[in-house]
Amino acid sequence: MQKCERFDKICEILSNYAPEDHKLFHQTVQELFEKGFTKGCFQNYEMLADILTILNQCELLIKNS
């Protein structure tokens, strides 16, 4: 996957959310880092999966730059 395709994937994921979802996105990220995966008590698992995909894509962009 090329850099532009990774960015397109991130844009595709983010396009699923409305501007007012930014607070939930932030809370989900906070929850991820505060509680980690082992606790497994996230309010929105779909958003968590999207965040993990975004973080993974960002890691690949950094790794392959």
GROMACS .gro file of N, CA and C in nm:
model
  195
    1MET      N    1   0.085  -0.117   0.000
    1MET     CA    2   0.000   0.000   0.000
    1MET      C    3   0.090   0.124   0.000
    2GLN      N    4   0.063   0.216  -0.088
    2GLN     CA    5   0.141   0.339  -0.099
    2GLN      C    6   0.097   0.441   0.006
    3LYS      N    7   0.181   0.542   0.027
    3LYS     CA    8   0.151   0.646   0.126
    3LYS      C    9   0.015   0.709   0.103
    4CYS      N   10  -0.016   0.744  -0.021
    4CYS     CA   11  -0.144   0.808  -0.052
    4CYS      C   12  -0.261   0.716  -0.020
    5GLU      N   13  -0.245   0.587  -0.044
    5GLU     CA   14  -0.351   0.492  -0.013
    5GLU      C   15  -0.374   0.484   0.138
    6ARG      N   16  -0.268   0.491   0.216
    6ARG     CA   17  -0.283   0.489   0.362
    6ARG      C   18  -0.356   0.614   0.409
    7PHE      N   19  -0.319   0.728   0.354
    7PHE     CA   20  -0.388   0.851   0.390
    7PHE      C   21  -0.533   0.845   0.346
    8ASP      N   22  -0.559   0.791   0.229
    8ASP     CA   23  -0.697   0.775   0.181
    8ASP      C   24  -0.778   0.688   0.276
    9LYS      N   25  -0.716   0.583   0.329
    9LYS     CA   26  -0.785   0.495   0.424
    9LYS      C   27  -0.820   0.572   0.550
   10ILE      N   28  -0.728   0.655   0.599
   10ILE     CA   29  -0.755   0.737   0.716
   10ILE      C   30  -0.869   0.834   0.686
   11CYS      N   31  -0.864   0.900   0.572
   11CYS     CA   32  -0.971   0.993   0.533
   11CYS      C   33  -1.105   0.921   0.520
   12GLU      N   34  -1.102   0.801   0.465
   12GLU     CA   35  -1.224   0.721   0.451
   12GLU      C   36  -1.286   0.693   0.589
   13ILE      N   37  -1.204   0.653   0.683
   13ILE     CA   38  -1.253   0.625   0.818
   13ILE      C   39  -1.308   0.752   0.881
   14LEU      N   40  -1.232   0.860   0.875
   14LEU     CA   41  -1.274   0.984   0.938
   14LEU      C   42  -1.401   1.041   0.875
   15SER      N   43  -1.424   1.013   0.749
   15SER     CA   44  -1.545   1.065   0.682
   15SER      C   45  -1.672   1.002   0.737
   16ASN      N   46  -1.659   0.894   0.813
   16ASN     CA   47  -1.776   0.830   0.874
   16ASN      C   48  -1.829   0.907   0.995
   17TYR      N   49  -1.756   1.008   1.038
   17TYR     CA   50  -1.792   1.079   1.160
   17TYR      C   51  -1.832   1.223   1.130
   18ALA      N   52  -1.928   1.271   1.206
   18ALA     CA   53  -1.973   1.410   1.197
   18ALA      C   54  -1.884   1.496   1.287
   19PRO      N   55  -1.879   1.627   1.261
   19PRO     CA   56  -1.794   1.715   1.342
   19PRO      C   57  -1.820   1.701   1.492
   20GLU      N   58  -1.944   1.680   1.530
   20GLU     CA   59  -1.974   1.669   1.673
   20GLU      C   60  -1.922   1.540   1.737
   21ASP      N   61  -1.876   1.447   1.656
   21ASP     CA   62  -1.818   1.322   1.707
   21ASP      C   63  -1.675   1.339   1.758
   22HIS      N   64  -1.618   1.459   1.741
   22HIS     CA   65  -1.479   1.477   1.781
   22HIS      C   66  -1.459   1.454   1.931
   23LYS      N   67  -1.557   1.487   2.011
   23LYS     CA   68  -1.544   1.467   2.155
   23LYS      C   69  -1.540   1.317   2.188
   24LEU      N   70  -1.627   1.240   2.126
   24LEU     CA   71  -1.628   1.096   2.148
   24LEU      C   72  -1.499   1.033   2.097
   25PHE      N   73  -1.449   1.083   1.984
   25PHE     CA   74  -1.321   1.033   1.931
   25PHE      C   75  -1.210   1.058   2.033
   26HIS      N   76  -1.205   1.180   2.085
   26HIS     CA   77  -1.103   1.215   2.184
   26HIS      C   78  -1.119   1.129   2.310
   27GLN      N   79  -1.241   1.112   2.357
   27GLN     CA   80  -1.265   1.030   2.476
   27GLN      C   81  -1.223   0.886   2.454
   28THR      N   82  -1.248   0.834   2.335
   28THR     CA   83  -1.211   0.697   2.304
   28THR      C   84  -1.060   0.681   2.306
   29VAL      N   85  -0.988   0.779   2.250
   29VAL     CA   86  -0.842   0.775   2.253
   29VAL      C   87  -0.794   0.783   2.398
   30GLN      N   88  -0.851   0.875   2.475
   30GLN     CA   89  -0.814   0.887   2.616
   30GLN      C   90  -0.836   0.756   2.690
   31GLU      N   91  -0.951   0.696   2.666
   31GLU     CA   92  -0.986   0.570   2.732
   31GLU      C   93  -0.888   0.460   2.693
   32LEU      N   94  -0.851   0.457   2.569
   32LEU     CA   95  -0.755   0.358   2.520
   32LEU      C   96  -0.624   0.370   2.596
   33PHE      N   97  -0.574   0.490   2.610
   33PHE     CA   98  -0.445   0.509   2.675
   33PHE      C   99  -0.452   0.502   2.827
   34GLU      N  100  -0.566   0.538   2.884
   34GLU     CA  101  -0.579   0.532   3.029
   34GLU      C  102  -0.606   0.390   3.079
   35LYS      N  103  -0.692   0.317   3.010
   35LYS     CA  104  -0.734   0.185   3.057
   35LYS      C  105  -0.667   0.070   2.984
   36GLY      N  106  -0.622   0.097   2.863
   36GLY     CA  107  -0.556  -0.008   2.786
   36GLY      C  108  -0.654  -0.111   2.733
   37PHE      N  109  -0.599  -0.208   2.667
   37PHE     CA  110  -0.681  -0.311   2.604
   37PHE      C  111  -0.727  -0.417   2.703
   38THR      N  112  -0.650  -0.442   2.806
   38THR     CA  113  -0.680  -0.554   2.895
   38THR      C  114  -0.809  -0.534   2.973
   39LYS      N  115  -0.848  -0.410   2.998
   39LYS     CA  116  -0.971  -0.384   3.073
   39LYS      C  117  -1.094  -0.412   2.987
   40GLY      N  118  -1.085  -0.385   2.856
   40GLY     CA  119  -1.192  -0.417   2.762
   40GLY      C  120  -1.327  -0.354   2.792
   41CYS      N  121  -1.329  -0.229   2.835
   41CYS     CA  122  -1.457  -0.166   2.868
   41CYS      C  123  -1.475  -0.036   2.791
   42PHE      N  124  -1.473  -0.044   2.660
   42PHE     CA  125  -1.487   0.075   2.577
   42PHE      C  126  -1.634   0.100   2.545
   43GLN      N  127  -1.669   0.228   2.537
   43GLN     CA  128  -1.808   0.267   2.510
   43GLN      C  129  -1.847   0.242   2.365
   44ASN      N  130  -1.751   0.252   2.274
   44ASN     CA  131  -1.783   0.241   2.132
   44ASN      C  132  -1.673   0.160   2.064
   45TYR      N  133  -1.696   0.031   2.044
   45TYR     CA  134  -1.595  -0.057   1.987
   45TYR      C  135  -1.569  -0.030   1.839
   46GLU      N  136  -1.670   0.017   1.768
   46GLU     CA  137  -1.648   0.051   1.626
   46GLU      C  138  -1.550   0.167   1.614
   47MET      N  139  -1.568   0.269   1.698
   47MET     CA  140  -1.477   0.382   1.693
   47MET      C  141  -1.337   0.339   1.738
   48LEU      N  142  -1.330   0.253   1.837
   48LEU     CA  143  -1.201   0.203   1.883
   48LEU      C  144  -1.128   0.132   1.770
   49ALA      N  145  -1.199   0.048   1.696
   49ALA     CA  146  -1.137  -0.023   1.583
   49ALA      C  147  -1.087   0.076   1.478
   50ASP      N  148  -1.164   0.181   1.452
   50ASP     CA  149  -1.122   0.284   1.356
   50ASP      C  150  -0.998   0.357   1.406
   51ILE      N  151  -0.995   0.389   1.534
   51ILE     CA  152  -0.878   0.457   1.590
   51ILE      C  153  -0.755   0.370   1.580
   52LEU      N  154  -0.770   0.243   1.609
   52LEU     CA  155  -0.656   0.151   1.598
   52LEU      C  156  -0.608   0.142   1.454
   53THR      N  157  -0.700   0.141   1.359
   53THR     CA  158  -0.662   0.137   1.218
   53THR      C  159  -0.588   0.264   1.180
   54ILE      N  160  -0.638   0.378   1.226
   54ILE     CA  161  -0.571   0.506   1.199
   54ILE      C  162  -0.431   0.506   1.258
   55LEU      N  163  -0.421   0.465   1.384
   55LEU     CA  164  -0.289   0.461   1.449
   55LEU      C  165  -0.195   0.367   1.376
   56ASN      N  166  -0.248   0.254   1.331
   56ASN     CA  167  -0.167   0.159   1.256
   56ASN      C  168  -0.122   0.218   1.124
   57GLN      N  169  -0.210   0.286   1.054
   57GLN     CA  170  -0.175   0.349   0.927
   57GLN      C  171  -0.070   0.457   0.948
   58CYS      N  172  -0.084   0.533   1.055
   58CYS     CA  173   0.015   0.636   1.086
   58CYS      C  174   0.150   0.572   1.114
   59GLU      N  175   0.151   0.463   1.189
   59GLU     CA  176   0.276   0.394   1.216
   59GLU      C  177   0.341   0.346   1.087
   60LEU      N  178   0.261   0.293   0.996
   60LEU     CA  179   0.315   0.247   0.867
   60LEU      C  180   0.369   0.364   0.785
   61LEU      N  181   0.299   0.478   0.790
   61LEU     CA  182   0.349   0.596   0.719
   61LEU      C  183   0.485   0.638   0.773
   62ILE      N  184   0.497   0.639   0.904
   62ILE     CA  185   0.625   0.676   0.966
   62ILE      C  186   0.731   0.573   0.931
   63LYS      N  187   0.696   0.448   0.945
   63LYS     CA  188   0.790   0.339   0.919
   63LYS      C  189   0.842   0.342   0.776
   64ASN      N  190   0.756   0.373   0.682
   64ASN     CA  191   0.792   0.365   0.540
   64ASN      C  192   0.831   0.500   0.481
   65SER      N  193   0.846   0.601   0.564
   65SER     CA  194   0.882   0.733   0.507
   65SER      C  195   1.031   0.746   0.487
   0.00000   0.00000   0.00000
